[in-house]
Tab-separated table of C-alpha atoms and ligand atoms in Angstrom:
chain	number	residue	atom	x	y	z
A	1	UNK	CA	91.440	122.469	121.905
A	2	UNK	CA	91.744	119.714	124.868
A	3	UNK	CA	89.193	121.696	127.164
A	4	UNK	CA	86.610	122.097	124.528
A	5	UNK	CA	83.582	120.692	125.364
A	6	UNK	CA	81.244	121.662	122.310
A	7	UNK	CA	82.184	122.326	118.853
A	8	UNK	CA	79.784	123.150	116.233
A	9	UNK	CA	81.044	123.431	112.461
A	10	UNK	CA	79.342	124.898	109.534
A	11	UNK	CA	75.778	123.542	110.817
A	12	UNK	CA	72.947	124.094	108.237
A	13	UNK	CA	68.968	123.948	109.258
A	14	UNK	CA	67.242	124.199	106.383
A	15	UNK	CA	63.411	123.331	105.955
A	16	UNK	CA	61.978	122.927	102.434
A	17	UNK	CA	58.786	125.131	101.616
A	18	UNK	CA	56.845	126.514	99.102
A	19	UNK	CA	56.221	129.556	98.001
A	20	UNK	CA	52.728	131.167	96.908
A	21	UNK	CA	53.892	130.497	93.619
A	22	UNK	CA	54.365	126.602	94.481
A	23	UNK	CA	57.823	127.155	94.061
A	24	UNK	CA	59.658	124.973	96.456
A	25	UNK	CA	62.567	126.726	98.450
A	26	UNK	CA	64.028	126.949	101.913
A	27	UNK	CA	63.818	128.337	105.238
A	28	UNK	CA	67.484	128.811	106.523
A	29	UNK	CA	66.800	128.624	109.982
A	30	UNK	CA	70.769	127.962	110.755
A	31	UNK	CA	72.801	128.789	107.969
A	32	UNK	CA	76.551	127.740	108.472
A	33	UNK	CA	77.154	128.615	111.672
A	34	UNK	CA	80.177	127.475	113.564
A	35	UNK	CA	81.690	128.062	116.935
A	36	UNK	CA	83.599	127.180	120.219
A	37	UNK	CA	82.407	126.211	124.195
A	38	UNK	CA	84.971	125.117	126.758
A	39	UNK	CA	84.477	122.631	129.316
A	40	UNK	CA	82.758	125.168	132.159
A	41	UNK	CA	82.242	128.136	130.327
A	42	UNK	CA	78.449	130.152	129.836
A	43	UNK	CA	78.332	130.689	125.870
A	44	UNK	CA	75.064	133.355	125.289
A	45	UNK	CA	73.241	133.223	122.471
A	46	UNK	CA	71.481	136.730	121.681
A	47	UNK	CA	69.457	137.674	118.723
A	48	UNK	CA	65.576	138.748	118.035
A	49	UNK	CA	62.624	136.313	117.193
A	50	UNK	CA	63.152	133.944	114.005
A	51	UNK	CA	66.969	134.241	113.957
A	52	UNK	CA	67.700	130.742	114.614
A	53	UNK	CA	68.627	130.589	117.819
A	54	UNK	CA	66.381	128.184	119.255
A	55	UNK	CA	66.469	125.673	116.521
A	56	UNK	CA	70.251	126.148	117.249
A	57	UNK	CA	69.391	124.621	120.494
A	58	UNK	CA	66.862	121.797	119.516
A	59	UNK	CA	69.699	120.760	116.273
A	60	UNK	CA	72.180	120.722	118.840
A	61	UNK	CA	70.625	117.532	121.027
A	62	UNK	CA	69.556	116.571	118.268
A	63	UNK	CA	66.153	116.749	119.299
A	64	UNK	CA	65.730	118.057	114.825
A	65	UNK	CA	68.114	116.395	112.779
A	66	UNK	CA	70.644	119.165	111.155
A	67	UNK	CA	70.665	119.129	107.390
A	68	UNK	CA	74.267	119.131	107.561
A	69	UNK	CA	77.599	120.129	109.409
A	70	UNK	CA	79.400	118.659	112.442
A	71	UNK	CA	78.283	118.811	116.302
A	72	UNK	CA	81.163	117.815	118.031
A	73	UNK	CA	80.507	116.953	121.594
A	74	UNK	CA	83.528	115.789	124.070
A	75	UNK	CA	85.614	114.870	121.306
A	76	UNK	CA	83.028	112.759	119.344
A	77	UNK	CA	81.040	114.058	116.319
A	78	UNK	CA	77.782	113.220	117.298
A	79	UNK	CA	75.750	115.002	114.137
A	80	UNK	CA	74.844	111.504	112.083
A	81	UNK	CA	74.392	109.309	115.364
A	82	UNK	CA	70.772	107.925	115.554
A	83	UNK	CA	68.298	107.415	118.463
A	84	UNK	CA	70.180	104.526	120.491
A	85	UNK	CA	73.685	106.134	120.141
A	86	UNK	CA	71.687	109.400	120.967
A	87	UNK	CA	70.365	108.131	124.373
A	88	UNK	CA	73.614	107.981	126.092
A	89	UNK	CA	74.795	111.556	124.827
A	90	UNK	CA	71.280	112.781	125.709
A	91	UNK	CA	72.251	112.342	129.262
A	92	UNK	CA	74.961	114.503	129.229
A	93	UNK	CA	73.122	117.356	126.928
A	94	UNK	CA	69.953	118.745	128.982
A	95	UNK	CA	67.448	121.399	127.562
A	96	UNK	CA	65.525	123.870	130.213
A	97	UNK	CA	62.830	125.486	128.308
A	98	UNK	CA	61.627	129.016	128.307
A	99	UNK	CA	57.851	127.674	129.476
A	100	UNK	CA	57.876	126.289	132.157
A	101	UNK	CA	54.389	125.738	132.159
A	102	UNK	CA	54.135	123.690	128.755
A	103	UNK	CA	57.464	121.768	129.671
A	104	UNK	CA	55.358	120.085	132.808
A	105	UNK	CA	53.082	117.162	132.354
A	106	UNK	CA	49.957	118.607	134.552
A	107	UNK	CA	48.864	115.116	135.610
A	108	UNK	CA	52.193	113.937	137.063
A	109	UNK	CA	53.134	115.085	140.403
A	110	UNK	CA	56.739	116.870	140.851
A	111	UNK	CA	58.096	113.636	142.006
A	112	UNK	CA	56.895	111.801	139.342
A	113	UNK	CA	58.335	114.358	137.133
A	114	UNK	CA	61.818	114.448	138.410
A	115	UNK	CA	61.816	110.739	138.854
A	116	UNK	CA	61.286	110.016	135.407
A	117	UNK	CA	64.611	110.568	133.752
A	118	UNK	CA	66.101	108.765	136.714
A	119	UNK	CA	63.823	105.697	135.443
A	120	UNK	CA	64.452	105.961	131.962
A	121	UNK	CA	68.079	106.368	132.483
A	122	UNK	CA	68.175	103.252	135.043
A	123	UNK	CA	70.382	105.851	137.464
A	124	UNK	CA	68.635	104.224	140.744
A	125	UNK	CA	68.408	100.713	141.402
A	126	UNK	CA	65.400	100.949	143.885
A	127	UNK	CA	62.324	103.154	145.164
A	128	UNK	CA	63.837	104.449	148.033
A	129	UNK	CA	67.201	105.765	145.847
A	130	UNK	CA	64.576	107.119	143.748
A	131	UNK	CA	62.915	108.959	146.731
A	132	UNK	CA	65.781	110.130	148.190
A	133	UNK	CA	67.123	111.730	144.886
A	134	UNK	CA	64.267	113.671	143.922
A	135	UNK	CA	64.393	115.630	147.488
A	136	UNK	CA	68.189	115.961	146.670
A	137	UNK	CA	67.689	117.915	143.480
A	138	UNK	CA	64.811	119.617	145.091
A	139	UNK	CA	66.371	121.078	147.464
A	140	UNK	CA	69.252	122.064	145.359
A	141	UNK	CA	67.188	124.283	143.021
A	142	UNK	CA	65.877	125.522	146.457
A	143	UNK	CA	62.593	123.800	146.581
A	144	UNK	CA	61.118	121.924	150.245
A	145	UNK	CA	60.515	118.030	150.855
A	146	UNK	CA	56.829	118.589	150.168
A	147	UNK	CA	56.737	120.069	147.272
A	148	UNK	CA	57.189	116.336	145.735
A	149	UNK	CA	53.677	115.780	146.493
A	150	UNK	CA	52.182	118.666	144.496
A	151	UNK	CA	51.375	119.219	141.032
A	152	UNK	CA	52.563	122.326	138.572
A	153	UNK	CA	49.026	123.625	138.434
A	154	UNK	CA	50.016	124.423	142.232
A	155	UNK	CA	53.625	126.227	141.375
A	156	UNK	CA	54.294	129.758	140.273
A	157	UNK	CA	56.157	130.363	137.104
A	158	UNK	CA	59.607	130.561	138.500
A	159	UNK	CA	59.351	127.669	141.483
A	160	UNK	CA	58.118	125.366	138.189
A	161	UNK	CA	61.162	126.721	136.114
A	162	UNK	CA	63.156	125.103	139.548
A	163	UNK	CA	61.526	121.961	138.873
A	164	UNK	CA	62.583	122.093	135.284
A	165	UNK	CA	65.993	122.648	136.263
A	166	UNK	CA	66.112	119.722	139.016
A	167	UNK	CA	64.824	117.632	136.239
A	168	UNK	CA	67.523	118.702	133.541
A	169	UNK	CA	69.993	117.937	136.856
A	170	UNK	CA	68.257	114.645	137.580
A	171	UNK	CA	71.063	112.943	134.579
A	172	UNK	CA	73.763	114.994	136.169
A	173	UNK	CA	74.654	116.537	132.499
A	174	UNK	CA	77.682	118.504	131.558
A	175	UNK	CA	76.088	120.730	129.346
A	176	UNK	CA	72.754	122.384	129.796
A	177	UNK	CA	70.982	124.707	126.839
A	178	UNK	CA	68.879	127.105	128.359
A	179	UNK	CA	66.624	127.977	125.995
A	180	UNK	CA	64.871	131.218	126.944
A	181	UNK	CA	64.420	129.781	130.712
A	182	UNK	CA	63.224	133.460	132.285
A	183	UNK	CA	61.761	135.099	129.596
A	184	UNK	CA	58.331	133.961	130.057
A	185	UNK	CA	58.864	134.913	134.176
A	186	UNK	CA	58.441	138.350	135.801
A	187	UNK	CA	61.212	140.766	135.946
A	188	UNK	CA	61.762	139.627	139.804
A	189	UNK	CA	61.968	136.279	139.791
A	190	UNK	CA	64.218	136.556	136.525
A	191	UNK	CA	66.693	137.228	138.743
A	192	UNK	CA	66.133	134.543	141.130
A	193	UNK	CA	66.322	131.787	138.618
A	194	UNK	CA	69.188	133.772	136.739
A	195	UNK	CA	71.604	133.170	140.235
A	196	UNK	CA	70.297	129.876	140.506
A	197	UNK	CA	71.672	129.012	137.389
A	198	UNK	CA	75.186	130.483	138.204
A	199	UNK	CA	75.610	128.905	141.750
A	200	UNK	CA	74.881	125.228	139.835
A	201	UNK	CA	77.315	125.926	137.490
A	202	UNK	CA	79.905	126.441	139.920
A	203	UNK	CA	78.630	123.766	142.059
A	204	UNK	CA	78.600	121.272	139.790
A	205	UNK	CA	81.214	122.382	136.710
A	206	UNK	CA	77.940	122.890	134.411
A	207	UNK	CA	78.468	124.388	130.737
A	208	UNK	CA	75.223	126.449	129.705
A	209	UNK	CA	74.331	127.465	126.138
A	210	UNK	CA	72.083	130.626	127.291
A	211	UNK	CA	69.664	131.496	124.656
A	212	UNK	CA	67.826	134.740	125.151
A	213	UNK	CA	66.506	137.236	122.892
A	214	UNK	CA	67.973	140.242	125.182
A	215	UNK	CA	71.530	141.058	125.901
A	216	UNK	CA	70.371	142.273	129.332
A	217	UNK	CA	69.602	138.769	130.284
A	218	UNK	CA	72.904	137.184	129.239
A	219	UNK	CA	75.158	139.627	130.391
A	220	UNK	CA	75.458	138.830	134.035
A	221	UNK	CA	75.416	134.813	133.172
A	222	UNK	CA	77.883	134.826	130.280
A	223	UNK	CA	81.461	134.428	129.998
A	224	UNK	CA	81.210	134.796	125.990
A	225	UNK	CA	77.998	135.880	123.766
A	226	UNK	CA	77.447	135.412	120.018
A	227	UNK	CA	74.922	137.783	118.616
A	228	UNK	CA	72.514	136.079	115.906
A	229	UNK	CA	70.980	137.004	112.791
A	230	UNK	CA	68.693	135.382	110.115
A	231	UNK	CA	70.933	132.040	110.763
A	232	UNK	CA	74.556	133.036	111.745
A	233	UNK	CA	76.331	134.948	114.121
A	234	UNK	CA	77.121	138.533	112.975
A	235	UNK	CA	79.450	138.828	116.421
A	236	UNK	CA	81.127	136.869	118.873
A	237	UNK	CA	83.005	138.561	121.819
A	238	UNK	CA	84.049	137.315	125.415
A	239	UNK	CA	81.375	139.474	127.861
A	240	UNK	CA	83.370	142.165	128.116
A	241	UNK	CA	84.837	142.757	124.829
A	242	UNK	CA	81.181	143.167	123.253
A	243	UNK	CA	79.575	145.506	126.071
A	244	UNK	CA	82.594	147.530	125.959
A	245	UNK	CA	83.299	147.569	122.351
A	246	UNK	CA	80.027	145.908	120.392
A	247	UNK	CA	81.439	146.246	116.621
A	248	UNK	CA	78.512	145.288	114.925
A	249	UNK	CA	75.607	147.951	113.830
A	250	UNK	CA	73.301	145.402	115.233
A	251	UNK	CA	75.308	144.509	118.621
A	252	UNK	CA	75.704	148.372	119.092
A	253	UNK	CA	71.627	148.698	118.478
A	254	UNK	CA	70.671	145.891	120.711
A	255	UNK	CA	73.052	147.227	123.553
A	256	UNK	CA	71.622	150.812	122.905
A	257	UNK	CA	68.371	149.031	123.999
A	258	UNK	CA	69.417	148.390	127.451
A	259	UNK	CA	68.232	150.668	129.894
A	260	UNK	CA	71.509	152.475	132.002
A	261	UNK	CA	70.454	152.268	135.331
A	262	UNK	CA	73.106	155.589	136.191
A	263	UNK	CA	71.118	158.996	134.974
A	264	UNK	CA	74.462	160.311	134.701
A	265	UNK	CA	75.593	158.148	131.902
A	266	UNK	CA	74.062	158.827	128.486
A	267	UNK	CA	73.835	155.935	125.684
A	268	UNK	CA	71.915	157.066	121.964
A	269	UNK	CA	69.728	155.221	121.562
A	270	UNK	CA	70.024	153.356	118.123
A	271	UNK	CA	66.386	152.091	116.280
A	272	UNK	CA	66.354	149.266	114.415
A	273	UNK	CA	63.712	149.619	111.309
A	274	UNK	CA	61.198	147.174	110.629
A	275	UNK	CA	61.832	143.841	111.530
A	276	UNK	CA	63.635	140.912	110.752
A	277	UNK	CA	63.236	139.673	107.034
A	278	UNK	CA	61.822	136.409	106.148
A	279	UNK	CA	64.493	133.957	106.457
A	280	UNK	CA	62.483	131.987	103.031
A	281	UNK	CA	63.824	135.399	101.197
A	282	UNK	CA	66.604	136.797	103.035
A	283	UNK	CA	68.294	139.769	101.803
A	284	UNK	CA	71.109	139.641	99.411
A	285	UNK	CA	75.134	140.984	100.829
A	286	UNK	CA	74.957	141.492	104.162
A	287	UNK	CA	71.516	140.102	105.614
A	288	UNK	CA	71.089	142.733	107.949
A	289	UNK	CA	71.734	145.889	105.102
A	290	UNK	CA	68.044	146.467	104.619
A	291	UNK	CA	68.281	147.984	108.227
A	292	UNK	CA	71.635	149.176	108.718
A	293	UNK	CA	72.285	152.899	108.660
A	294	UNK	CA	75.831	151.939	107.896
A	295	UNK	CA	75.046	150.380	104.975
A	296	UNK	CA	77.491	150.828	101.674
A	297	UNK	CA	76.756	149.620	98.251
A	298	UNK	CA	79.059	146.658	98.898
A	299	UNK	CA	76.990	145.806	101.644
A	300	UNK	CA	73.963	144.899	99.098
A	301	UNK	CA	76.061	142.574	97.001
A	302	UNK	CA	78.800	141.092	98.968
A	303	UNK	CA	78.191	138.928	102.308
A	304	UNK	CA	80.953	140.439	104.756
A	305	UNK	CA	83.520	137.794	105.573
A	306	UNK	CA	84.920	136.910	108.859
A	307	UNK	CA	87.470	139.191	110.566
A	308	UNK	CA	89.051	138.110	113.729
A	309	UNK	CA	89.468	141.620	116.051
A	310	UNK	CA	91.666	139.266	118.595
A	311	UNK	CA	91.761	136.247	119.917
A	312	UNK	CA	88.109	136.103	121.118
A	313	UNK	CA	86.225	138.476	119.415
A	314	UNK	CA	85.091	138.231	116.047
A	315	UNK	CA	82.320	139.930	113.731
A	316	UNK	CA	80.874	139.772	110.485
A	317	UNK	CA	80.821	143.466	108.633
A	318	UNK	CA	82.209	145.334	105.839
A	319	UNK	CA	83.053	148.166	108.338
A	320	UNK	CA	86.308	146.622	109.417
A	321	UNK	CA	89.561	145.652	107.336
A	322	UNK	CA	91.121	142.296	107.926
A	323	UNK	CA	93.092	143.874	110.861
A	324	UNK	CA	90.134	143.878	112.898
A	325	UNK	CA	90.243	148.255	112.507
A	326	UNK	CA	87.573	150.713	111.179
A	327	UNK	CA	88.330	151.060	107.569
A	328	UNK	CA	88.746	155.359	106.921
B	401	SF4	FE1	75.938	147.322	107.999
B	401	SF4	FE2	77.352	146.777	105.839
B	401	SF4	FE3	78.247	146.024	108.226
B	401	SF4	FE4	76.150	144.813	107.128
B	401	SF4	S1	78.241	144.811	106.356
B	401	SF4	S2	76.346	145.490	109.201
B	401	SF4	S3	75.146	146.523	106.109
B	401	SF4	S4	77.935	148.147	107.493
């Protein structure tokens, strides 16, 4: 596909461990996963703590080395390059992360801060360049002049998730990965930094990977979302294919989750049981069975194989023949 930017195939996380009984076995953080994002396009990534999605993010620029699979980025598989090849892809792959707080070195000033990739990256030959950049980008994540001179100590939550962003910008990168970047921020400013996001990405042609752990967050931001579970995506749908017609028992419980903001409109309200297994001893069959109150007998035994529903949706269940219908 000419106009895809990012293609992940069949990429595998897995971290040895032992078990109480010194056996040694793995955590399958990512466990095969595979998809599509074109040049432009806002792919969401949606699933609860522990389902992989954020090492997704980190194996993806590479900042943890995949166990295996291919991370193809503009063309060029980029999974076995090492740290000096790395460098000049790492300019073109930003992360934002969700705290902004802990993603800020307290004793440099914003300046500094922004500054620094412009340094390391030699993308300004002198001082003043330098200067004169680092009031460009603030002001384009809507920051003032003199908030170069302060520190984050002096910055709410969502004006130092702005500087995170004019830092990710600093490289000017094709693809950002959001990872979590308003969950730690109140409901208010989520908002705030969530149409920030979408007015740089038509500004400058960005391509987010938006990883949030609520599909409330990613709807507004996303063109296509790919709901996660213990290590692979049990659905992927363009926006409105999966909030019209989520296929998944999980999809369908996470949506049910989402307040309706019309009284008129009713939505049941699906609970999920327990919580999310241990990905060191995931379920047999379908992952997700355990919790399901779909769940059949082949369920338990047999992991449900891909069925394509159209051209861009997909899901993962034993619900649904090969023609993408309700089996009777
Ligand atoms: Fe539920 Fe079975 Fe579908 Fe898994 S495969 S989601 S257990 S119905």
């Amino acid at each position: 596909m000419s106009d895809c930017l990012l293609e992940i195939r069949d990429l595998k996380q897995y971290y040895p461990v032992r078990t109480k009984e010194q056996r040694k076995t793995f955590v399958k953080a990512l466990d095969g996963v595979s998809f599509q994002v074109k040049e432009g396009e806002v792919f969401g990534i949606v699933g609860e703590s522990g389902c992989g999605k954020s090492t997704m993010g980190l194996t993806i620029c590479k900042l943890i080395e995949p166990t295996s699979g291919d991370i193809i980025f503009e063309g060029r598989n980029i999974s076995g390059y090492k740290r000096n090849a790395m460098r000049e892809v790492r300019k073109k792959i930003q992360m934002v992360f969700q705290d902004p707080y802990a993603s800020l070195n307290p004793r440099m000033s914003i300046h500094d801060i922004i500054a620094e990739p412009l340094i390391i990256h030699k993308l300004c030959r002198t001082t003043q360049e330098i200067d004169a950049r680092v009031l460009q980008l603030l002001r384009q994540v809507g920051l003032d002049d003199y908030h170069a001179k302060r520190y984050p100590h002096e910055f709410s939550g969502g004006q130092r998730q702005r500087v995170g962003i004019a830092r990710a910008l600093a490289v000017e990168p094709k693809l950002i990965i959001a990872d979590e970047p308003v969950s730690a921020l109140d409901v208010s400013i989520q908002s705030q930094v969530l149409n920030l996001l979408s007015d740089l990405r038509k500004e400058l042609n960005l391509t987010y990977l938006f990883i949030a752990h609520d599909l409330s967050v990613v709807e507004h931001i996303s063109d296509k979302v790919g709901v996660m579970y213990l290590g692979n995506f049990v659905e992927v749908a363009d926006k409105y294919s999966l909030y019209e017609k989520p296929l998944h028992p999980y999809t369908q419980a996470l949506l049910s989750a989402i307040p309706v903001p019309d009284p008129e409109v009713k939505r049941e309200r699906i609970i999920l049981e327990g919580n999310i297994p241990s990905p060191i001893n995931a379920p047999s069959g379908c992952k997700f069975h355990p919790r399901c109150r779909h769940c059949m007998e082949i369920c338990k035994q047999k992991a449900p194989e891909r069925i394509d529903v159209d051209e861009n949706h997909f899901v993962y269940c034993h619900l649904y023949g090969a023609d993408g219908k309700l089996k009777k």
